[in-house]
Amino acid sequence: MKEHIRQRLFEQMGSSIAMPDRPRPIARKQARPAQATSAILVIDDEPSCLEFTTTVLQSNGYNILAAQSVAEGKALLQANPGVTLIITDLKMPREDGFSLLAYLRDTFRFSHIPTIVLTCCTDQNIILRAIGLGAREYLIKPFTADLLLTRVRRLYDKTKGNILLITDNEQTVVILKRTLIGDGFRVSAACADAEIRELLTREPFDVAVCELILEDRTGLDLLIGVRDDGYFLPFLFIADSLIKLSDEDIRSAGGFGLVKKPFNNNDVLRAVTAAITRSRHT
């Protein structure tokens, strides 16, 4: 990294953060775990529906984990870090699909996993409640194999890329998640070291979108720490327009580029797409 770029950034920040001699790493150097096999978790207490759903998906090449209760589904989810999509019935005894959606929403490890809900009910209030809890798609029972595959492929196969969003600004999280998820990207947000470390060891990311100025350090310091730990994903930085660093400055310091606030959605999407394209061809 060009040290003078880092020095210029600290000078612009004034005394808000003391410049360390050496950026701290995210974690101690450790071997990266083997990549878990991706899987779809299907939860339904009706044996016939569970069998139909799993058979259709398995016959089309998907790896399936099946559960007949929310409790069993949670156990499979916790034991299988490769789960990338959940299909769950809403009406089940004891814990129902709504409680599962709330659990996923409130559990950091699983909040990024998209969910399809199954229901016999055509009441729009029920469906809207599920969507409000985070469901991405729904299917009314009985459904056809073609309709099931269409919903699954929409979420499972068409993801444009996996984004690690690093920011301590809640408004930035909301804006960028809306922009990126709406365009077909998966987004996991974090800020604390423990959260970033868990995400990096749990799943592969195509690009990190990172605040240039965080509460207790700079994004450039974070970039050094992440790379010291052996993770070489591109870092695309975001910063206030008052920061007097250019896109070329950031590139010379080891980053992929810089997007200034206030955000233009098209600029963000172009920059992220370019970073992912580079990461997949290097």
Coordinates of C-alpha atoms in Angstrom, one line a residue:
M1 CA 0.0 0.0 0.0
K2 CA 1.2 3.5 -0.8
E3 CA 1.8 4.9 2.8
H4 CA 1.4 8.5 1.7
I5 CA -2.2 7.9 0.7
R6 CA -3.0 6.5 4.1
Q7 CA -1.2 9.5 5.7
R8 CA -3.2 12.0 3.6
L9 CA -6.4 10.3 4.8
F10 CA -5.4 10.6 8.4
E11 CA -4.5 14.3 8.0
Q12 CA -8.0 15.0 6.5
M13 CA -9.6 13.2 9.4
G14 CA -7.9 15.4 11.9
S15 CA -7.5 13.9 15.4
S16 CA -10.7 11.7 15.2
I17 CA -8.5 8.6 14.9
A18 CA -4.9 8.1 16.0
M19 CA -2.8 6.7 13.2
P20 CA -1.3 3.4 14.2
D21 CA 2.1 2.3 13.2
R22 CA 0.7 -0.8 11.7
P23 CA -3.0 -1.6 11.0
R24 CA -4.3 -4.4 13.2
P25 CA -5.4 -7.7 11.5
I26 CA -8.9 -8.8 11.5
A27 CA -7.9 -12.1 13.1
R28 CA -4.8 -14.2 13.7
K29 CA -3.6 -16.0 10.6
Q30 CA -5.5 -19.2 10.3
A31 CA -6.2 -21.8 7.7
R32 CA -9.4 -21.1 5.8
P33 CA -12.1 -23.8 6.2
A34 CA -13.0 -26.0 3.3
Q35 CA -15.9 -24.5 1.4
A36 CA -19.2 -26.0 2.5
T37 CA -21.4 -27.6 -0.2
S38 CA -24.3 -25.3 -1.0
A39 CA -27.7 -26.7 -0.2
I40 CA -31.4 -25.8 0.0
L41 CA -33.1 -26.4 3.3
V42 CA -36.8 -27.5 2.9
I43 CA -39.0 -27.5 6.0
D44 CA -42.6 -28.9 5.8
D45 CA -44.6 -31.0 8.3
E46 CA -46.7 -32.5 5.5
P47 CA -44.7 -35.6 4.3
S48 CA -46.3 -35.6 0.8
C49 CA -45.4 -32.0 0.2
L50 CA -41.9 -32.4 1.6
E51 CA -41.3 -35.4 -0.6
F52 CA -42.7 -33.6 -3.7
T53 CA -40.5 -30.5 -3.1
T54 CA -37.3 -32.4 -2.4
T55 CA -37.8 -34.8 -5.3
V56 CA -38.4 -32.0 -7.8
L57 CA -35.3 -30.1 -6.6
Q58 CA -33.0 -33.1 -6.3
S59 CA -34.0 -34.3 -9.8
N60 CA -32.9 -30.9 -11.1
G61 CA -29.4 -31.1 -9.5
Y62 CA -29.9 -29.3 -6.2
N63 CA -28.5 -30.5 -2.9
I64 CA -31.3 -30.8 -0.4
L65 CA -31.6 -30.9 3.4
A66 CA -35.1 -31.9 4.5
A67 CA -36.9 -31.3 7.9
Q68 CA -40.4 -31.9 9.2
S69 CA -40.3 -29.2 11.9
V70 CA -38.8 -25.8 12.5
A71 CA -36.7 -27.2 15.4
E72 CA -35.3 -29.9 13.1
G73 CA -34.7 -27.2 10.4
K74 CA -32.8 -25.0 12.8
A75 CA -30.6 -27.9 13.8
L76 CA -29.8 -28.6 10.2
L77 CA -29.2 -24.9 9.5
Q78 CA -26.7 -24.6 12.4
A79 CA -24.9 -27.8 11.4
N80 CA -24.6 -27.0 7.6
P81 CA -23.0 -23.6 6.8
G82 CA -23.6 -24.2 3.1
V83 CA -27.4 -23.5 3.3
T84 CA -28.0 -20.8 0.7
L85 CA -31.8 -20.9 0.4
I86 CA -34.6 -22.0 2.7
I87 CA -38.1 -23.2 1.6
T88 CA -40.5 -23.4 4.6
D89 CA -44.2 -24.1 5.1
L90 CA -46.0 -21.4 7.2
K91 CA -48.5 -23.4 9.1
M92 CA -46.9 -26.0 11.3
P93 CA -47.5 -27.3 14.8
R94 CA -45.5 -25.8 17.8
E95 CA -43.1 -23.4 15.9
D96 CA -44.5 -22.2 12.6
G97 CA -43.0 -20.6 9.6
F98 CA -43.5 -17.1 10.9
S99 CA -41.4 -17.9 14.0
L100 CA -38.7 -19.3 11.7
L101 CA -38.7 -16.1 9.6
A102 CA -38.3 -14.0 12.8
Y103 CA -35.5 -16.2 13.9
L104 CA -33.6 -15.8 10.6
R105 CA -34.1 -12.1 10.6
D106 CA -32.8 -11.7 14.1
T107 CA -29.9 -14.1 13.9
F108 CA -26.8 -12.5 12.3
R109 CA -25.4 -15.8 11.0
F110 CA -28.6 -16.5 9.0
S111 CA -30.1 -13.1 8.2
H112 CA -28.7 -13.1 4.7
I113 CA -30.3 -16.4 3.6
P114 CA -33.3 -15.8 1.2
T115 CA -36.5 -17.7 2.0
I116 CA -39.5 -19.0 0.0
V117 CA -42.6 -19.6 2.0
L118 CA -45.3 -22.2 1.2
T119 CA -48.9 -21.8 2.3
C120 CA -52.4 -23.1 1.5
C121 CA -53.8 -19.7 2.4
T122 CA -54.6 -17.1 -0.2
D123 CA -55.2 -14.4 2.4
Q124 CA -53.0 -11.4 1.3
N125 CA -52.6 -10.4 5.0
I126 CA -50.9 -13.7 5.7
I127 CA -48.6 -13.4 2.7
L128 CA -47.8 -9.7 3.5
R129 CA -46.9 -10.7 7.1
A130 CA -44.4 -13.3 5.8
I131 CA -42.9 -10.8 3.4
G132 CA -42.7 -8.3 6.2
L133 CA -40.6 -10.8 8.2
G134 CA -38.2 -11.2 5.3
A135 CA -39.7 -13.8 3.0
R136 CA -38.5 -13.2 -0.6
E137 CA -41.0 -15.4 -2.5
Y138 CA -44.1 -17.4 -1.8
L139 CA -46.0 -20.3 -3.3
I140 CA -49.6 -21.3 -2.8
K141 CA -50.2 -25.0 -2.3
P142 CA -50.7 -27.0 -4.4
F143 CA -48.0 -25.8 -6.8
T144 CA -46.5 -27.3 -9.9
A145 CA -42.9 -28.4 -10.4
D146 CA -42.3 -25.7 -13.0
L147 CA -43.6 -23.0 -10.6
L148 CA -41.4 -24.3 -7.8
L149 CA -38.3 -24.3 -10.1
T150 CA -39.0 -20.8 -11.4
R151 CA -39.1 -19.4 -7.8
V152 CA -36.0 -21.3 -6.8
R153 CA -34.0 -20.3 -9.8
R154 CA -35.0 -16.7 -9.4
L155 CA -33.3 -16.7 -6.0
Y156 CA -30.7 -19.5 -6.1
D157 CA -29.3 -19.4 -9.6
K158 CA -29.5 -15.7 -10.6
T159 CA -27.4 -14.1 -7.9
K160 CA -25.0 -11.6 -9.5
G161 CA -22.5 -11.7 -6.7
N162 CA -21.9 -12.0 -3.0
I163 CA -21.2 -8.6 -1.4
L164 CA -19.6 -8.0 2.1
L165 CA -20.8 -4.5 3.2
I166 CA -18.6 -3.0 5.9
T167 CA -20.0 0.2 7.5
D168 CA -21.1 1.6 10.8
N169 CA -23.7 3.9 9.2
E170 CA -27.2 2.4 9.4
Q171 CA -28.5 4.7 6.7
T172 CA -25.7 3.5 4.3
V173 CA -26.7 -0.1 5.1
V174 CA -30.3 0.6 4.2
I175 CA -29.5 2.5 1.0
L176 CA -26.9 0.0 -0.4
K177 CA -28.9 -3.1 0.6
R178 CA -31.9 -1.7 -1.2
T179 CA -29.8 -0.9 -4.3
L180 CA -27.7 -4.1 -4.5
I181 CA -30.3 -6.7 -3.4
G182 CA -32.8 -5.0 -5.8
D183 CA -30.4 -5.6 -8.6
G184 CA -29.8 -9.3 -7.8
F185 CA -26.8 -9.2 -5.5
R186 CA -26.6 -11.0 -2.1
V187 CA -25.5 -8.6 0.7
S188 CA -24.2 -9.4 4.2
A189 CA -23.5 -6.3 6.4
A190 CA -21.0 -6.1 9.2
C191 CA -18.8 -3.7 11.1
A192 CA -17.4 -5.3 14.3
D193 CA -14.3 -7.4 13.9
A194 CA -16.0 -10.5 15.2
E195 CA -18.8 -10.1 12.6
I196 CA -16.4 -9.6 9.7
R197 CA -14.2 -12.5 10.8
E198 CA -17.2 -14.9 11.0
L199 CA -18.5 -13.9 7.6
L200 CA -15.1 -14.2 5.9
T201 CA -14.5 -17.7 7.3
R202 CA -18.1 -18.8 6.6
E203 CA -18.6 -18.0 2.9
P204 CA -16.8 -16.6 -0.1
F205 CA -17.4 -13.0 -1.2
D206 CA -16.8 -11.4 -4.6
V207 CA -16.2 -7.9 -3.3
A208 CA -16.1 -5.9 -0.1
V209 CA -17.9 -2.5 -0.2
C210 CA -16.3 -0.6 2.7
E211 CA -16.5 2.8 4.4
L212 CA -13.3 4.6 3.9
I213 CA -13.6 6.1 7.4
L214 CA -14.9 3.9 10.2
E215 CA -15.4 4.8 13.8
D216 CA -12.0 3.5 15.1
R217 CA -9.9 3.1 11.9
T218 CA -9.8 3.6 8.2
G219 CA -11.0 1.3 5.5
L220 CA -7.5 1.1 4.2
D221 CA -6.3 -0.3 7.5
L222 CA -9.1 -2.8 7.4
L223 CA -8.0 -3.8 3.9
I224 CA -4.5 -4.5 5.1
G225 CA -5.7 -6.6 8.0
V226 CA -8.0 -8.6 5.8
R227 CA -5.2 -9.3 3.3
D228 CA -2.8 -10.2 6.0
D229 CA -5.3 -12.9 7.0
G230 CA -5.2 -14.3 3.4
Y231 CA -8.4 -12.9 2.0
F232 CA -7.8 -11.2 -1.3
L233 CA -11.2 -10.0 -2.4
P234 CA -11.4 -6.5 -4.0
F235 CA -12.2 -3.6 -1.7
L236 CA -14.5 -0.9 -3.2
F237 CA -14.5 2.1 -0.9
I238 CA -17.3 4.6 -0.1
A239 CA -16.7 8.0 1.4
D240 CA -18.1 11.5 2.0
S241 CA -17.6 13.9 -0.9
L242 CA -15.5 16.1 1.4
I243 CA -12.7 13.5 1.5
K244 CA -10.1 14.8 -0.9
L245 CA -8.9 11.5 -2.3
S246 CA -9.5 10.4 -5.9
D247 CA -10.3 7.0 -7.4
E248 CA -6.7 6.8 -8.6
D249 CA -5.5 7.5 -5.1
I250 CA -7.5 4.5 -3.7
R251 CA -6.3 2.2 -6.5
S252 CA -2.7 3.1 -5.8
A253 CA -3.3 2.3 -2.1
G254 CA -4.5 -1.2 -3.0
G255 CA -8.3 -0.6 -3.3
F256 CA -10.4 -1.2 -6.3
G257 CA -12.0 2.2 -6.5
L258 CA -14.0 4.9 -4.7
V259 CA -17.6 5.9 -4.8
K260 CA -18.5 9.3 -3.2
K261 CA -21.7 10.1 -1.3
P262 CA -24.5 10.9 -2.0
F263 CA -24.8 7.7 -3.9
N264 CA -25.9 7.4 -7.5
N265 CA -27.4 3.9 -7.8
N266 CA -26.0 3.4 -11.3
D267 CA -22.5 4.4 -10.2
V268 CA -22.6 2.0 -7.3
L269 CA -23.9 -0.9 -9.5
R270 CA -21.3 -0.2 -12.2
A271 CA -18.4 -0.1 -9.7
V272 CA -19.6 -3.3 -7.9
T273 CA -20.1 -5.2 -11.2
A274 CA -16.6 -4.2 -12.4
A275 CA -15.0 -5.3 -9.1
I276 CA -16.8 -8.7 -9.3
T277 CA -15.8 -9.2 -12.9
R278 CA -12.1 -8.5 -12.0
S279 CA -12.3 -10.8 -8.9
R280 CA -13.6 -13.7 -11.0
H281 CA -10.9 -13.4 -13.6
T282 CA -7.9 -13.1 -11.4

